[in-house]
Structures are given as structure tokens and as C-alpha cells.
Coordinates of C-alpha atoms in Angstrom, one line a residue:
X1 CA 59.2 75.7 -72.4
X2 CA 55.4 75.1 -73.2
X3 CA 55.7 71.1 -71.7
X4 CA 57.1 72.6 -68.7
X5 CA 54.5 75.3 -68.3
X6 CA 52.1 73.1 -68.9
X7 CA 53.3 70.2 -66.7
X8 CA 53.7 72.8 -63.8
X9 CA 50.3 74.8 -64.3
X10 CA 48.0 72.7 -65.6
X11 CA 48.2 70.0 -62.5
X12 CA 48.4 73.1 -59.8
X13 CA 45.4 74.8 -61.8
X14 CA 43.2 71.7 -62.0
X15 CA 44.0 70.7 -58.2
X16 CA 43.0 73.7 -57.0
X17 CA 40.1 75.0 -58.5
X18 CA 38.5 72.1 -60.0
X19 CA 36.8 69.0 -58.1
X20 CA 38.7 66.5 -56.7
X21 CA 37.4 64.5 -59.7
X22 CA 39.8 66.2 -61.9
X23 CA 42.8 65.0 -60.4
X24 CA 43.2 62.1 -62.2
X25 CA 43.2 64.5 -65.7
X26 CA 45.8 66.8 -64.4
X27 CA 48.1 63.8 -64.9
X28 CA 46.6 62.8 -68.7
X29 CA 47.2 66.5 -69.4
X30 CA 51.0 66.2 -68.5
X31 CA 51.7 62.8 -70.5
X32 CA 49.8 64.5 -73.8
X33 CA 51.8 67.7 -73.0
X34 CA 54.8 65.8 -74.1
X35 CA 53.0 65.0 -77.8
X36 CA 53.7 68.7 -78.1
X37 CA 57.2 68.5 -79.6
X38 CA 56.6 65.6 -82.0
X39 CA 53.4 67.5 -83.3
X40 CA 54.8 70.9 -84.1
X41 CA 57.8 69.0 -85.8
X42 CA 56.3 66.4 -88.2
X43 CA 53.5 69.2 -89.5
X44 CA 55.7 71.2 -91.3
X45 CA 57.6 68.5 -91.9
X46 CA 54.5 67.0 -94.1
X47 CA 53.8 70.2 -95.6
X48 CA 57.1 70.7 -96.7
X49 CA 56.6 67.1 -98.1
X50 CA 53.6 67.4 -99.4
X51 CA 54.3 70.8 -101.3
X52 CA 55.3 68.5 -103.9
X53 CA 52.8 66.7 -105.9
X54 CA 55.0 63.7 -106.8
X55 CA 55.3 62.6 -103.3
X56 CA 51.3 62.3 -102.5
X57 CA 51.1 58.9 -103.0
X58 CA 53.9 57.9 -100.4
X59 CA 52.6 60.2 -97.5
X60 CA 49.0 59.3 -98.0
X61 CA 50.1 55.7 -97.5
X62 CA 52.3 56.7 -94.3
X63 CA 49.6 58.4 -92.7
X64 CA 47.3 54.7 -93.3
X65 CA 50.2 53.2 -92.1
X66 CA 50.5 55.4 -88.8
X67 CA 46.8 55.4 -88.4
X68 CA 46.6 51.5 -89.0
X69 CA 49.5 50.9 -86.1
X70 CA 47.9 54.0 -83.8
X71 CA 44.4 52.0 -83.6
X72 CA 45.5 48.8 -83.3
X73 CA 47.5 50.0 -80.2
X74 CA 44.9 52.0 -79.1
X75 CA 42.5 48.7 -79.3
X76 CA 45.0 46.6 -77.2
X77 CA 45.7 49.5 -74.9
X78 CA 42.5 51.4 -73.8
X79 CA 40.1 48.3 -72.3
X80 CA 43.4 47.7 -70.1
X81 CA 44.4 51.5 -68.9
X82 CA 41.9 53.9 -69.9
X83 CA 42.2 57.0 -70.6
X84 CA 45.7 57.2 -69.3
X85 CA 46.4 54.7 -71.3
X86 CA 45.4 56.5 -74.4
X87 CA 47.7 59.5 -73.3
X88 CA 50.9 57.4 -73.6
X89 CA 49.6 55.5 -76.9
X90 CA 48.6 59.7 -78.4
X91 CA 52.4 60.5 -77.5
X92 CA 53.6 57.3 -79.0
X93 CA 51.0 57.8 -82.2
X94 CA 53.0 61.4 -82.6
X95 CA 56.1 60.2 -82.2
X96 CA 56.0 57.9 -84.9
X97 CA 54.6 60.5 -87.4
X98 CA 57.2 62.4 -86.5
X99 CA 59.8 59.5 -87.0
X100 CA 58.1 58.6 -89.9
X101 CA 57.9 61.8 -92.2
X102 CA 62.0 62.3 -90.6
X103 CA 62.9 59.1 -92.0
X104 CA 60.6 59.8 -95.3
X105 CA 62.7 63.4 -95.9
X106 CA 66.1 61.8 -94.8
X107 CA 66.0 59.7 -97.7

């Protein structure tokens, strides 16, 4: 419900009352609204994780790993696309946290 709020306010919102160099935004602003999902899932899934002590050592390394894949993207991505292109490279980065700390409880 909050994506499509968001996808249907935010773009009518910035195209009407802001400058005409906001438009571009209003279109950033729907991509990262679909981060949403994948970021209010993996957080308690890494507290629930990380509410026990014995399992520090695995999630600190996922979150290097996540990080280390997130800016090497993010290096190949943003000279080529901008800003747009770091949108789609934040929902992919919390996707993958996501996936990863699923995958880490699964098992």
C-alpha cells in the first residue's frame, strides 16, 4: 500500500508544485519506493538474527559481503546512469540483504 501511495503521490506532488527540475526525481522516488519491502523485511529479520550472540560473526561478514558487492555495482553503475542508476542498484543492494539474511535464517 505505501509503494503505491507513494508511486501515485509523490510524482503528482513533485510535478505540480515543485520546478520543472524536479521531474526527473519524481521518477528516482518511485524506483527507491520499491526498496521499501525488502527493507522493512530483512531488519527484523537481522535483529531476530542478531539477538543471538553466537551468530555475530556470520552476519558481520554478510553485511561486508553485501556492502563489498553494493559498491562495486554502484562503481560500475553511477558514471554510466546517474542517479537513476543508483535507484535501481539501492533496490538491488536491498534486495540482496534481504535474500541474504532469508537464506542465512532458512538454514
Amino acid at each position: 500500500i505505501v509503494v503505491l501511495l507513494i508511486n501515485t503521490i509523490i510524482p503528482l506532488f513533485l510535478n505540480t508544485f515543485m520546478p520543472e527540475s524536479f521531474n526527473g526525481s519524481s521518477w528516482a522516488l518511485v524506483i527507491l519506493s520499491f526498496a521499501l519491502p525488502f527493507l522493512f523485511m530483512h531488519i527484523p529479520l537481522s535483529q531476530l538474527i542478531l539477538s543471538k550472540d553466537s551468530y555475530l560473526r556470520q552476519i558481520v561478514f554478510l553485511y561486508i559481503l553485501i556492502f563489498a558487492i553494493n559498491l562495486m555495482i554502484m562503481l560500475l553503475v553511477i558514471p554510466v546512469y546517474g542517479f537513476m542508476g543508483a535507484a535501481v542498484v539501492t533496490v538491488i543492494s536491498e534486495a540482496t540483504t534481504f535474500l541474504g539474511f532469508f537464506i542465512f535464517i532458512k538454514k
